[in-house]
Amino acid sequence: MYETLAKRTSTLVIDGRAVAGERGTLLVIDPALGEPFAECPSASSAQLDAAVAAANRAFAQWQHSSCEERRALLLKIADRIEHNAPELAEIIVREQGKPLALAQMEVGGAVAWTRATAALELPVEVIEDSPTKRIELHRRPLGVVGSITPWNWPLMIAVWHIMPALRAGNTVVIKPSELTPLNTLRLVELIAEVAPPGVVNVVAGGGALGRDMSGHAGIRKIVFTGSTPTGQDIMRNAAGTLKRLTLELGGNDAGIVLPGADIDAVAEGVFQSAFLNMGQTCAALKRLYVHESQYEQMCTRLAAIAARQKVGNGLEEGVSFGPIQNRDQFELVCELVDDARAAGARILCGGEPLPGKGYFYPPTIVADITDGTRLVDEEQFGPVLPVIRYATVDEAVLRANASDNGLGGSVWSSDIEQARAVAARLECGTVWINGHAEVLPHCPFGGCKMSGFGVEFGLEGLLEYTRPQLFNINRPAP
Ligand code: NDP
């Protein structure tokens, strides 16, 4: 299995053709081995220009495609992804690190999301319909959409960007993270088998390409998922061409367990939503506030669940916990836990990287820690959860909101009405009650504060790929 992938030559796709990168190749590292296993083409800025030009040529036709044509294309793409699911899942494990079952879920999610996006309707709103006038609000596509994706859920996020763009009649140039480019290169190859040339193009390479995209005069919108500083840089670079932006940035989501919660019932859900994808999920639960009366009980339960995880190479049978995706993130996690330890925190389990070259860090629960510590105040984006004691619910809400981020939050309780009242006070885009980190294709998702703006998914997400056009029709006198 390894050999097949290593020998496979990945290419860019520009104007429907597979092309090599003009800047040679970049090495792609397997985080479980801590060493390269494949190469990825590196695109030049001339190739980015060619991709944008191809996407603009394709837009001339695709913008006029009918609803049925767009829907049919998405359904064909979903079939191509589904047909190639085992290969895509294997690529994801090798370059991203997650366990195979989770990679299979990512591919399954990509198929489901593509089909759900195909089913969305773009409505024409009739604002006035009188004997003298009819006013209709139509939605038109924008043009070329530039998609810049991260390394945590690379295939899923590529699909989240590409499919609504196409469904609304736009064309796309996508740039995956240089850390996890291979699944997206393969995805676009599959798309190119069924889409008109130039409708979806892929360029790969480093962050400089992303910067060029942000300022590119031929791109009308950037959809970006990644860190807040990069989102800010994109916004600055996009200003010159007044691009529309959807920015889905970092989060430091708080979960509040209300007094009297059934700890045994909620602990598993808390653990899974904090450690989803080894904690490398924008809307994972990243700070847990537990009432002092149940603090020790929750800590003990979480540590017991952590101890059950089997850490290892995601391709191995029975592994439930993979490596951290890249060395920088791995080092950040080590640093944050060491800092917490030095500040007097209690490490209940994990707390040290595993020996070897892979970026393995076991699930780590940190107790006796509070706000003002780096692990609580910063986004750890990795397999470590700080558990923070609180005395009153008002205090917990205040501390949960004392963050620049505002992506998600959660409240855990058997009393739904009480949980709902606390939920309404949280400053974030989504509040889950007795859950966290669940995103759905029919529900708008996005953050506030420094977690970005704009939403993805559902009708509201689709509308972000359109501009309004008003028809103001004066009827002739009878
Ligand atoms: P980045 O935000 O830097 O990278 C995401 C994407 O942006 C990649 O494709 C990257 O390209 C590209 N990029 C980098 N710099 C620029 C730029 N100036 N203009 C346009 N595009 C650019 O994430 P990192 O990999 O640096 O991760 C750092 C932190 O980001 C993590 O610790 C985590 O906190 C957060 N993060 C959040 C994610 C989320 O889902 N919201 C996902 C990933 C990370 P390339 O990789 O090729 O340089």
XYZ file of C-alpha atoms and ligand atoms in Angstrom:
526
model
C 0.000 0.000 0.000
C 2.806 2.413 0.924
C 4.655 1.711 -2.316
C 1.724 2.481 -4.568
C 1.350 5.899 -3.062
C 5.033 6.765 -2.971
C 5.434 5.847 -6.641
C 2.389 7.753 -7.788
C 3.225 11.092 -9.401
C 0.968 13.876 -8.267
C 0.327 16.751 -10.653
C -1.282 20.128 -10.663
C -4.490 20.458 -12.660
C -4.733 23.615 -14.760
C -7.376 24.037 -17.449
C -8.299 20.377 -17.183
C -4.741 19.186 -17.859
C -2.344 17.452 -15.498
C 0.887 19.451 -15.336
C 4.126 19.264 -13.371
C 5.112 22.123 -11.067
C 7.463 24.660 -12.642
C 9.196 25.068 -9.304
C 10.031 21.383 -9.032
C 8.694 19.379 -6.141
C 8.250 19.611 -2.391
C 8.610 16.690 -0.012
C 5.527 15.516 1.823
C 6.162 14.138 5.304
C 4.368 11.221 6.920
C 3.831 12.467 10.490
C 3.742 8.922 11.861
C 7.277 8.345 10.544
C 8.573 11.899 10.778
C 10.059 11.541 7.307
C 9.124 12.215 3.678
C 7.172 9.579 1.789
C 6.116 11.384 -1.396
C 6.650 14.449 -3.514
C 4.262 17.190 -4.475
C 4.539 19.518 -7.461
C 5.341 23.119 -6.601
C 3.594 25.681 -8.800
C 5.205 28.899 -10.030
C 3.373 32.208 -9.910
C 3.087 31.983 -13.720
C 1.198 28.722 -13.203
C -1.079 30.436 -10.708
C -1.752 33.091 -13.368
C -2.492 30.321 -15.883
C -4.880 28.636 -13.448
C -6.705 31.911 -12.767
C -6.908 32.659 -16.500
C -8.309 29.169 -17.174
C -10.856 29.592 -14.396
C -11.941 32.945 -15.849
C -12.323 31.430 -19.327
C -14.360 28.580 -17.878
C -16.481 31.052 -15.910
C -17.674 32.652 -19.166
C -19.650 29.432 -19.805
C -20.161 27.969 -16.349
C -21.839 31.077 -14.938
C -24.697 30.456 -17.395
C -25.056 26.753 -16.590
C -28.479 25.726 -15.390
C -29.322 24.598 -11.904
C -29.660 21.044 -13.240
C -26.231 21.103 -14.892
C -24.555 22.307 -11.712
C -26.406 19.772 -9.627
C -25.535 16.984 -12.075
C -21.837 17.915 -11.941
C -21.763 17.796 -8.155
C -23.474 14.423 -8.143
C -20.922 13.067 -10.628
C -18.105 14.419 -8.454
C -19.638 12.750 -5.395
C -19.686 9.452 -7.299
C -16.030 9.856 -8.322
C -14.995 10.548 -4.708
C -17.013 7.591 -3.462
C -15.561 5.296 -6.095
C -12.019 6.283 -5.083
C -12.683 6.403 -1.337
C -10.111 3.782 -0.238
C -7.293 5.545 -2.092
C -8.265 8.986 -0.783
C -8.526 7.686 2.782
C -5.082 6.128 2.540
C -3.581 9.363 1.227
C -5.149 11.253 4.124
C -3.718 8.861 6.714
C -0.269 9.057 5.207
C 0.021 12.807 4.876
C -2.292 13.975 7.654
C -1.811 11.231 10.239
C -5.351 10.531 11.432
C -6.406 6.910 12.009
C -7.830 5.127 8.972
C -11.390 4.966 10.351
C -11.387 8.744 10.793
C -9.939 9.256 7.315
C -12.706 7.040 5.941
C -15.199 9.240 7.793
C -13.594 12.302 6.232
C -14.016 10.849 2.740
C -17.587 9.750 3.546
C -18.273 13.271 4.814
C -16.876 14.734 1.585
C -19.292 12.587 -0.442
C -22.272 13.438 1.780
C -21.455 17.153 1.752
C -21.113 17.212 -2.030
C -24.517 15.565 -2.423
C -26.113 17.853 0.170
C -24.699 20.907 -1.619
C -26.043 19.581 -4.925
C -29.514 19.478 -3.378
C -29.494 23.119 -2.233
C -31.812 25.545 -4.023
C -30.807 29.080 -4.947
C -34.051 30.983 -4.549
C -35.277 33.974 -6.534
C -36.946 36.232 -3.992
C -39.961 38.223 -5.138
C -39.842 41.444 -3.152
C -42.790 43.175 -4.794
C -45.444 41.936 -7.183
C -48.021 44.635 -7.848
C -50.018 45.662 -10.943
C -47.367 48.244 -11.820
C -44.176 46.621 -10.627
C -42.394 43.397 -10.032
C -39.133 43.335 -8.098
C -37.079 40.149 -7.968
C -33.848 39.462 -6.150
C -31.638 37.079 -8.119
C -28.332 35.567 -7.069
C -25.454 35.633 -9.523
C -22.089 33.906 -9.208
C -19.053 36.008 -8.396
C -16.419 34.714 -10.805
C -13.249 32.874 -9.816
C -13.165 31.743 -6.189
C -9.743 31.194 -4.616
C -9.757 28.520 -1.943
C -6.916 28.245 0.580
C -7.108 25.210 2.824
C -5.305 23.938 5.956
C -3.807 20.608 6.972
C -6.206 19.302 9.618
C -9.237 18.128 7.572
C -7.762 18.733 4.141
C -10.202 16.833 1.919
C -13.301 17.786 3.869
C -12.423 21.472 3.863
C -11.551 21.423 0.142
C -15.043 20.043 -0.494
C -16.586 22.658 1.814
C -14.968 25.361 -0.326
C -15.291 23.926 -3.837
C -18.825 22.537 -3.904
C -20.886 25.606 -2.933
C -18.700 27.692 -5.252
C -19.573 25.425 -8.199
C -23.199 25.049 -7.152
C -23.581 28.829 -7.331
C -21.946 28.988 -10.799
C -18.405 30.070 -9.907
C -15.147 28.494 -10.971
C -12.327 27.635 -8.580
C -8.584 27.757 -8.052
C -7.660 25.836 -4.914
C -4.368 25.844 -3.030
C -3.990 23.137 -0.389
C -1.546 23.406 2.507
C 1.936 22.366 1.466
C 1.808 19.966 4.427
C -1.151 17.944 3.082
C -1.456 18.605 -0.654
C -1.811 15.096 -2.087
C -5.453 14.375 -1.279
C -6.551 17.657 -2.876
C -4.419 17.086 -5.978
C -6.114 13.695 -6.348
C -9.552 15.182 -5.655
C -9.133 17.754 -8.419
C -7.872 15.052 -10.806
C -11.120 13.203 -10.132
C -13.159 16.374 -10.591
C -11.379 17.066 -13.887
C -12.620 13.692 -15.202
C -16.187 14.986 -15.091
C -16.018 18.815 -15.083
C -15.441 21.150 -18.040
C -11.778 22.238 -18.329
C -10.836 25.137 -16.073
C -13.879 24.893 -13.816
C -11.698 23.583 -10.956
C -7.919 24.089 -10.966
C -5.368 23.209 -8.318
C -2.000 24.768 -7.630
C 0.226 23.546 -4.816
C 3.204 25.071 -3.107
C 3.938 27.261 -0.098
C 2.183 30.173 1.589
C 3.594 32.629 -0.995
C 1.149 31.204 -3.527
C -1.670 31.900 -1.073
C -0.429 35.452 -0.724
C -0.371 35.839 -4.526
C -3.914 34.498 -4.693
C -5.128 36.980 -2.088
C -3.914 39.908 -4.183
C -4.701 38.422 -7.605
C -6.796 40.689 -9.823
C -8.426 37.684 -11.545
C -9.905 36.240 -8.329
C -13.165 37.677 -6.966
C -13.368 35.921 -3.625
C -11.135 34.073 -1.198
C -12.514 31.393 1.078
C -9.951 30.541 3.724
C -9.774 28.146 6.644
C -6.727 28.419 8.876
C -5.048 30.583 11.481
C -6.090 34.080 12.505
C -2.736 35.739 11.586
C -2.906 34.242 8.082
C -6.547 35.343 7.791
C -5.479 38.870 8.688
C -2.719 38.762 6.082
C -5.199 37.572 3.445
C -7.561 40.397 4.343
C -4.781 42.959 3.984
C -3.677 41.541 0.635
C -7.245 41.263 -0.639
C -8.009 44.927 0.052
C -6.402 46.167 -3.169
C -8.835 44.193 -5.319
C -11.758 44.460 -2.884
C -12.301 40.712 -2.764
C -15.092 39.135 -0.881
C -13.867 36.967 1.959
C -15.055 34.080 4.038
C -12.585 33.596 6.891
C -12.958 30.554 9.110
C -10.136 31.054 11.590
C -8.932 29.661 14.863
C -11.026 28.968 17.919
C -10.389 28.478 21.607
C -13.786 27.010 22.382
C -14.874 26.743 25.989
C -17.136 24.017 27.327
C -18.993 24.637 30.588
C -20.218 21.674 32.600
C -23.060 22.985 34.747
C -23.322 21.964 38.430
C -25.250 18.736 38.856
C -24.430 17.385 35.372
C -24.298 13.616 35.047
C -20.526 13.386 34.745
C -20.493 9.726 33.729
C -22.949 10.516 30.943
C -21.152 13.572 29.546
C -17.468 12.651 29.992
C -17.253 10.544 26.828
C -18.813 13.316 24.715
C -16.490 15.906 26.235
C -13.458 13.734 25.522
C -14.433 12.969 21.937
C -15.138 16.588 21.080
C -11.901 17.819 22.659
C -9.699 15.165 21.057
C -11.426 14.901 17.666
C -8.655 14.529 15.093
C -6.103 14.606 17.934
C -7.500 18.007 18.924
C -6.595 19.489 15.541
C -10.074 20.735 14.752
C -11.009 24.405 14.590
C -14.175 23.911 16.619
C -12.862 21.305 19.051
C -13.524 21.847 22.748
C -10.275 23.469 23.897
C -10.955 24.668 27.479
C -13.204 22.793 29.878
C -14.804 24.597 32.856
C -16.135 22.263 35.552
C -17.889 23.204 38.802
C -15.719 22.653 41.883
C -18.230 20.152 43.326
C -17.636 17.736 40.422
C -14.136 18.710 39.379
C -12.230 15.670 40.603
C -14.879 13.286 39.302
C -14.671 14.780 35.800
C -10.855 14.755 35.815
C -10.780 11.091 36.824
C -13.310 10.107 34.136
C -11.463 11.990 31.384
C -8.119 10.491 32.356
C -9.655 7.007 32.276
C -11.000 7.568 28.759
C -7.622 8.935 27.641
C -5.915 5.823 28.981
C -8.085 3.636 26.718
C -6.750 5.234 23.514
C -4.341 3.276 21.369
C -1.755 5.699 19.995
C 0.075 4.742 16.816
C 0.342 4.839 13.038
C -3.156 5.418 11.689
C -2.769 2.571 9.208
C -2.330 0.014 11.988
C -5.284 -2.047 13.146
C -6.955 -0.834 16.340
C -5.202 2.544 16.497
C -7.602 5.245 17.735
C -5.111 8.075 18.122
C -2.623 9.230 15.503
C 0.305 11.654 15.509
C 0.172 15.442 15.431
C 0.275 16.502 11.790
C 3.490 18.525 11.694
C 6.608 19.285 13.659
C 5.759 22.942 14.408
C 2.403 21.974 15.898
C 4.011 19.092 17.807
C 6.586 21.460 19.291
C 3.881 23.958 20.228
C 1.946 21.272 22.103
C 5.110 20.149 23.961
C 5.832 23.771 24.844
C 2.321 24.517 26.138
C 2.250 21.419 28.353
C 5.751 22.123 29.712
C 4.696 25.690 30.452
C 1.583 24.460 32.303
C 3.660 21.975 34.290
C 6.136 24.706 35.241
C 3.195 26.843 36.411
C 2.186 24.086 38.849
C -0.527 22.307 36.848
C -1.226 18.620 37.489
C -0.733 16.388 34.428
C -3.217 13.555 34.879
C -2.135 11.502 31.890
C 0.176 11.871 28.900
C 2.265 15.017 29.176
C 5.342 13.789 27.322
C 5.921 13.053 23.625
C 6.397 9.411 22.736
C 9.916 8.342 21.726
C 10.728 7.920 18.038
C 10.728 10.064 14.931
C 6.944 10.324 14.521
C 5.090 13.313 15.988
C 3.267 11.274 18.618
C 1.846 12.969 21.679
C -0.594 10.954 23.794
C -3.966 12.372 24.905
C -3.162 14.644 27.830
C -5.477 15.941 30.555
C -4.188 18.890 32.552
C -5.805 19.790 35.912
C -5.264 22.546 38.500
C -4.751 25.093 35.785
C -6.487 28.391 35.209
C -6.858 31.377 32.915
C -3.662 33.327 32.417
C -1.743 30.154 31.561
C -0.711 29.766 27.914
C -2.469 26.409 27.581
C -5.789 28.021 28.529
C -5.372 31.363 26.768
C -3.892 30.129 23.471
C -5.310 27.707 20.925
C -3.385 24.468 21.551
C -4.758 22.740 18.403
C -3.507 19.405 19.641
C -4.139 16.458 21.985
C -4.244 18.250 25.318
C -7.201 19.519 27.330
C -6.973 21.927 30.273
C -9.691 21.324 32.890
C -10.482 24.457 34.865
C -12.325 24.683 38.180
C -15.060 27.283 38.698
C -17.221 28.317 41.660
C -20.228 30.075 40.085
C -21.856 29.836 36.663
C -21.559 33.612 36.187
C -17.831 33.323 36.686
C -17.589 30.431 34.205
C -19.463 32.435 31.540
C -17.246 35.457 32.104
C -14.107 33.357 31.750
C -15.417 31.490 28.711
C -16.051 34.844 26.993
C -12.706 36.317 28.025
C -11.124 35.208 24.760
C -10.444 36.989 21.494
C -11.870 33.970 19.699
C -15.537 33.215 19.199
C -15.947 30.129 17.062
C -17.933 27.679 19.191
C -18.827 26.875 22.775
C -20.806 24.290 24.706
C -22.887 23.796 27.800
C -23.272 20.352 29.374
C -26.258 19.654 31.641
C -29.325 17.438 32.055
C -31.395 20.594 32.513
C -31.854 21.836 28.945
C -33.618 25.073 29.908
C -30.836 26.033 32.273
C -28.250 25.112 29.627
C -30.105 27.162 27.031
C -30.011 30.251 29.289
C -26.238 29.894 29.695
C -25.804 29.203 25.961
C -27.439 32.530 25.099
C -24.717 34.321 27.064
C -21.770 32.789 25.188
C -20.008 34.948 22.592
C -19.546 32.508 19.717
C -20.975 31.387 16.386
C -22.325 28.003 17.482
C -23.292 26.795 20.949
C -23.826 23.105 21.418
C -25.746 21.715 24.361
C -24.461 18.308 25.471
C -22.182 18.137 22.448
C -19.467 20.086 20.658
C -17.744 20.338 17.275
C -20.607 18.873 15.279
C -20.982 20.579 11.893
C -23.806 19.747 9.507
C -24.292 20.449 5.802
C -27.669 22.157 6.335
C -26.599 24.422 9.238
C -24.657 27.682 8.818
C -21.326 27.575 10.612
C -18.938 30.441 11.320
C -17.363 32.459 14.077
C -17.302 35.923 15.551
C -14.553 38.110 17.040
C -11.089 36.956 15.882
C -12.472 33.623 14.666
C -13.446 35.300 11.420
C -16.591 36.153 9.552
C -18.937 34.732 6.993
C -20.584 31.355 7.262
C -20.302 28.045 5.481
C -22.983 25.426 4.749
C -26.694 25.509 4.111
C -28.412 28.244 2.141
C -26.614 31.023 4.022
C -23.286 29.428 3.204
C -24.246 29.094 -0.459
C -25.302 32.744 -0.683
C -21.750 33.760 0.259
C -20.704 32.575 -3.199
C -23.169 34.904 -4.909
C -23.833 38.563 -5.419
C -27.347 39.941 -5.378
C -28.812 41.289 -8.609
C -32.108 43.093 -8.428
C -34.619 43.097 -11.280
C -36.826 46.175 -10.985
C -39.535 45.671 -13.620
C -42.038 48.409 -14.413
C -45.065 46.829 -16.020
C -46.546 48.662 -18.999
C -49.942 50.224 -18.362
C -52.745 47.883 -19.508
P -1.987 28.721 8.270
O -3.199 29.509 8.534
O -0.715 29.467 8.141
O -2.150 27.850 6.929
C -3.374 27.575 6.307
C -3.251 27.780 4.802
O -2.894 29.128 4.507
C -2.199 26.923 4.147
O -2.659 26.536 2.862
C -1.035 27.892 4.014
O -0.121 27.532 3.018
C -1.740 29.161 3.646
N -0.994 30.374 3.921
C 0.044 30.556 4.768
N 0.416 31.854 4.783
C -0.393 32.501 3.910
C -0.547 33.852 3.516
N 0.225 34.804 4.012
N -1.512 34.174 2.628
C -2.335 33.231 2.135
N -2.234 31.923 2.468
C -1.288 31.567 3.348
O -1.906 27.600 9.371
P -0.596 26.910 9.996
O -0.293 25.715 9.251
O 0.500 27.895 10.122
O -1.132 26.515 11.464
C -0.937 27.422 12.530
C -2.121 27.513 13.443
O -3.302 27.768 12.694
C -2.464 26.250 14.205
O -1.724 26.164 15.371
C -3.921 26.446 14.505
O -4.021 27.248 15.665
C -4.427 27.240 13.338
N -5.134 26.406 12.348
C -6.484 26.506 12.300
C -7.190 25.733 11.417
C -8.679 25.807 11.337
O -9.312 24.829 10.952
N -9.303 26.946 11.622
C -6.533 24.776 10.532
C -5.093 24.781 10.624
C -4.444 25.570 11.520
P 1.148 26.608 3.351
O 0.738 25.582 4.368
O 1.420 25.991 2.059
O 2.166 27.561 3.882
